[in-house]
Structures are given as C-alpha cells and as structure tokens.
C-alpha cells in the first residue's frame, strides 16, 4: 500500500520496486494498492483535486492494474469507479 509516496521515488527506484514485486509474484500472488501516483501504471492524473486509487495484481511474474476509485487527496471523500484490468 502506498499513498502519495511513489512520486518521491526516482524512475530507477520505481523500476526496481516493480522488479521486486514481479519477482515475488513468482512465489505467490502479490496485490498492491496505490493512491496518488497512477503514472507508475501508465495512467494520467486528470484532476489535481482528486487522486486515483489503483490496484495492481501480480501473478507468475506478470502484472495487471485497474483503477478502483478516485479520492480526495486528504481523505474527505472517495468515489468508487472500478474499471477493467490492463496489463502492467
């Protein structure tokens, strides 16, 4: 689970984290919830007043992600808008 922290990672650090998660998924399923940095998954933040809530699921060295919701960056509200999974 990460909230508004991955934007502080350099691109090589994010790549390393993804590699570690994918490697761990070869032994067991890994799920990661990220709030506020959808760029890691290739998505774009559409509104500065809201943050995407994304679920990544990794199995057998492969990953997929889906946006679950949009939330206020300070936790005042959450709007559930699940969409279809995409390869990661």
PDB file of C-alpha atoms in Angstrom:
ATOM      1  CA  UNK A   1       0.000   0.000   0.000  1.00  0.00           C
ATOM      2  CA  UNK A   2       1.392   3.396  -0.954  1.00  0.00           C
ATOM      3  CA  UNK A   3      -0.198   6.816  -0.641  1.00  0.00           C
ATOM      4  CA  UNK A   4       1.458   9.799  -2.292  1.00  0.00           C
ATOM      5  CA  UNK A   5       4.962   8.382  -1.919  1.00  0.00           C
ATOM      6  CA  UNK A   6       5.940   6.880  -5.275  1.00  0.00           C
ATOM      7  CA  UNK A   7       6.235  10.341  -6.804  1.00  0.00           C
ATOM      8  CA  UNK A   8       9.195  10.794  -4.425  1.00  0.00           C
ATOM      9  CA  UNK A   9      10.960   7.754  -5.939  1.00  0.00           C
ATOM     10  CA  UNK A  10      13.250   8.222  -8.905  1.00  0.00           C
ATOM     11  CA  UNK A  11      12.319   6.300 -12.047  1.00  0.00           C
ATOM     12  CA  UNK A  12      15.100   3.723 -11.402  1.00  0.00           C
ATOM     13  CA  UNK A  13      13.756   3.232  -7.856  1.00  0.00           C
ATOM     14  CA  UNK A  14      10.223   2.651  -9.179  1.00  0.00           C
ATOM     15  CA  UNK A  15      11.592   0.225 -11.785  1.00  0.00           C
ATOM     16  CA  UNK A  16      13.452  -1.658  -9.040  1.00  0.00           C
ATOM     17  CA  UNK A  17      10.341  -1.839  -6.854  1.00  0.00           C
ATOM     18  CA  UNK A  18       8.313  -3.191  -9.779  1.00  0.00           C
ATOM     19  CA  UNK A  19      11.007  -5.804 -10.476  1.00  0.00           C
ATOM     20  CA  UNK A  20      10.979  -6.884  -6.805  1.00  0.00           C
ATOM     21  CA  UNK A  21       7.180  -7.188  -6.813  1.00  0.00           C
ATOM     22  CA  UNK A  22       7.153  -9.157 -10.074  1.00  0.00           C
ATOM     23  CA  UNK A  23       9.851 -11.479  -8.714  1.00  0.00           C
ATOM     24  CA  UNK A  24       7.864 -12.047  -5.503  1.00  0.00           C
ATOM     25  CA  UNK A  25       4.794 -12.859  -7.628  1.00  0.00           C
ATOM     26  CA  UNK A  26       6.572 -15.928  -8.974  1.00  0.00           C
ATOM     27  CA  UNK A  27       6.229 -17.456  -5.497  1.00  0.00           C
ATOM     28  CA  UNK A  28       2.796 -16.093  -4.542  1.00  0.00           C
ATOM     29  CA  UNK A  29       0.181 -13.610  -5.735  1.00  0.00           C
ATOM     30  CA  UNK A  30       1.006 -10.014  -4.824  1.00  0.00           C
ATOM     31  CA  UNK A  31      -1.526  -7.182  -4.590  1.00  0.00           C
ATOM     32  CA  UNK A  32      -0.566  -3.528  -4.241  1.00  0.00           C
ATOM     33  CA  UNK A  33      -2.885  -0.564  -3.705  1.00  0.00           C
ATOM     34  CA  UNK A  34      -1.511   2.818  -4.767  1.00  0.00           C
ATOM     35  CA  UNK A  35      -3.197   6.145  -4.106  1.00  0.00           C
ATOM     36  CA  UNK A  36      -1.997   9.220  -5.914  1.00  0.00           C
ATOM     37  CA  UNK A  37       0.631   8.089  -8.418  1.00  0.00           C
ATOM     38  CA  UNK A  38      -1.094   6.472 -11.358  1.00  0.00           C
ATOM     39  CA  UNK A  39       1.816   7.384 -13.645  1.00  0.00           C
ATOM     40  CA  UNK A  40       3.601   4.287 -12.370  1.00  0.00           C
ATOM     41  CA  UNK A  41       0.971   2.270 -14.238  1.00  0.00           C
ATOM     42  CA  UNK A  42       0.852   4.432 -17.341  1.00  0.00           C
ATOM     43  CA  UNK A  43      -2.315   6.308 -16.407  1.00  0.00           C
ATOM     44  CA  UNK A  44      -2.685  10.067 -16.237  1.00  0.00           C
ATOM     45  CA  UNK A  45      -3.946  12.154 -13.351  1.00  0.00           C
ATOM     46  CA  UNK A  46      -6.890  14.063 -14.783  1.00  0.00           C
ATOM     47  CA  UNK A  47      -7.685  16.421 -11.914  1.00  0.00           C
ATOM     48  CA  UNK A  48      -5.334  17.918  -9.333  1.00  0.00           C
ATOM     49  CA  UNK A  49      -8.205  17.926  -6.813  1.00  0.00           C
ATOM     50  CA  UNK A  50      -8.516  14.151  -6.856  1.00  0.00           C
ATOM     51  CA  UNK A  51      -6.254  11.131  -6.779  1.00  0.00           C
ATOM     52  CA  UNK A  52      -6.662   7.749  -8.466  1.00  0.00           C
ATOM     53  CA  UNK A  53      -6.874   4.638  -6.292  1.00  0.00           C
ATOM     54  CA  UNK A  54      -5.241   1.809  -8.242  1.00  0.00           C
ATOM     55  CA  UNK A  55      -4.971  -1.924  -7.536  1.00  0.00           C
ATOM     56  CA  UNK A  56      -2.122  -3.883  -9.106  1.00  0.00           C
ATOM     57  CA  UNK A  57      -2.311  -7.677  -9.047  1.00  0.00           C
ATOM     58  CA  UNK A  58       0.817  -9.650  -9.910  1.00  0.00           C
ATOM     59  CA  UNK A  59       0.974 -13.408 -10.624  1.00  0.00           C
ATOM     60  CA  UNK A  60       3.671 -15.600 -12.130  1.00  0.00           C
ATOM     61  CA  UNK A  61       5.934 -12.650 -12.971  1.00  0.00           C
ATOM     62  CA  UNK A  62       3.208 -10.705 -14.790  1.00  0.00           C
ATOM     63  CA  UNK A  63       1.076  -7.837 -13.584  1.00  0.00           C
ATOM     64  CA  UNK A  64      -2.174  -6.082 -14.319  1.00  0.00           C
ATOM     65  CA  UNK A  65      -3.715  -2.974 -12.837  1.00  0.00           C
ATOM     66  CA  UNK A  66      -7.119  -1.358 -12.619  1.00  0.00           C
ATOM     67  CA  UNK A  67      -8.361   1.908 -11.222  1.00  0.00           C
ATOM     68  CA  UNK A  68     -10.753   1.243  -8.360  1.00  0.00           C
ATOM     69  CA  UNK A  69     -11.764   4.760  -7.397  1.00  0.00           C
ATOM     70  CA  UNK A  70     -10.974   8.445  -7.340  1.00  0.00           C
ATOM     71  CA  UNK A  71     -10.414  10.023  -3.928  1.00  0.00           C
ATOM     72  CA  UNK A  72      -9.830  13.370  -2.314  1.00  0.00           C
ATOM     73  CA  UNK A  73      -6.075  13.695  -1.645  1.00  0.00           C
ATOM     74  CA  UNK A  74      -6.839  14.392   2.035  1.00  0.00           C
ATOM     75  CA  UNK A  75      -9.349  11.589   2.508  1.00  0.00           C
ATOM     76  CA  UNK A  76     -12.547  13.657   2.600  1.00  0.00           C
ATOM     77  CA  UNK A  77     -14.316  11.524   0.008  1.00  0.00           C
ATOM     78  CA  UNK A  78     -13.935   8.533  -2.273  1.00  0.00           C
ATOM     79  CA  UNK A  79     -15.850   7.857  -5.489  1.00  0.00           C
ATOM     80  CA  UNK A  80     -15.781   4.184  -6.456  1.00  0.00           C
ATOM     81  CA  UNK A  81     -15.314   3.831 -10.231  1.00  0.00           C
ATOM     82  CA  UNK A  82     -13.820   0.408 -10.909  1.00  0.00           C
ATOM     83  CA  UNK A  83     -12.648  -0.166 -14.449  1.00  0.00           C
ATOM     84  CA  UNK A  84     -11.262  -3.084 -16.434  1.00  0.00           C
ATOM     85  CA  UNK A  85      -7.815  -4.537 -15.793  1.00  0.00           C
ATOM     86  CA  UNK A  86      -4.917  -3.560 -18.047  1.00  0.00           C
ATOM     87  CA  UNK A  87      -1.505  -5.193 -18.457  1.00  0.00           C
ATOM     88  CA  UNK A  88       1.311  -3.681 -16.440  1.00  0.00           C
TER      89      UNK A  88
END
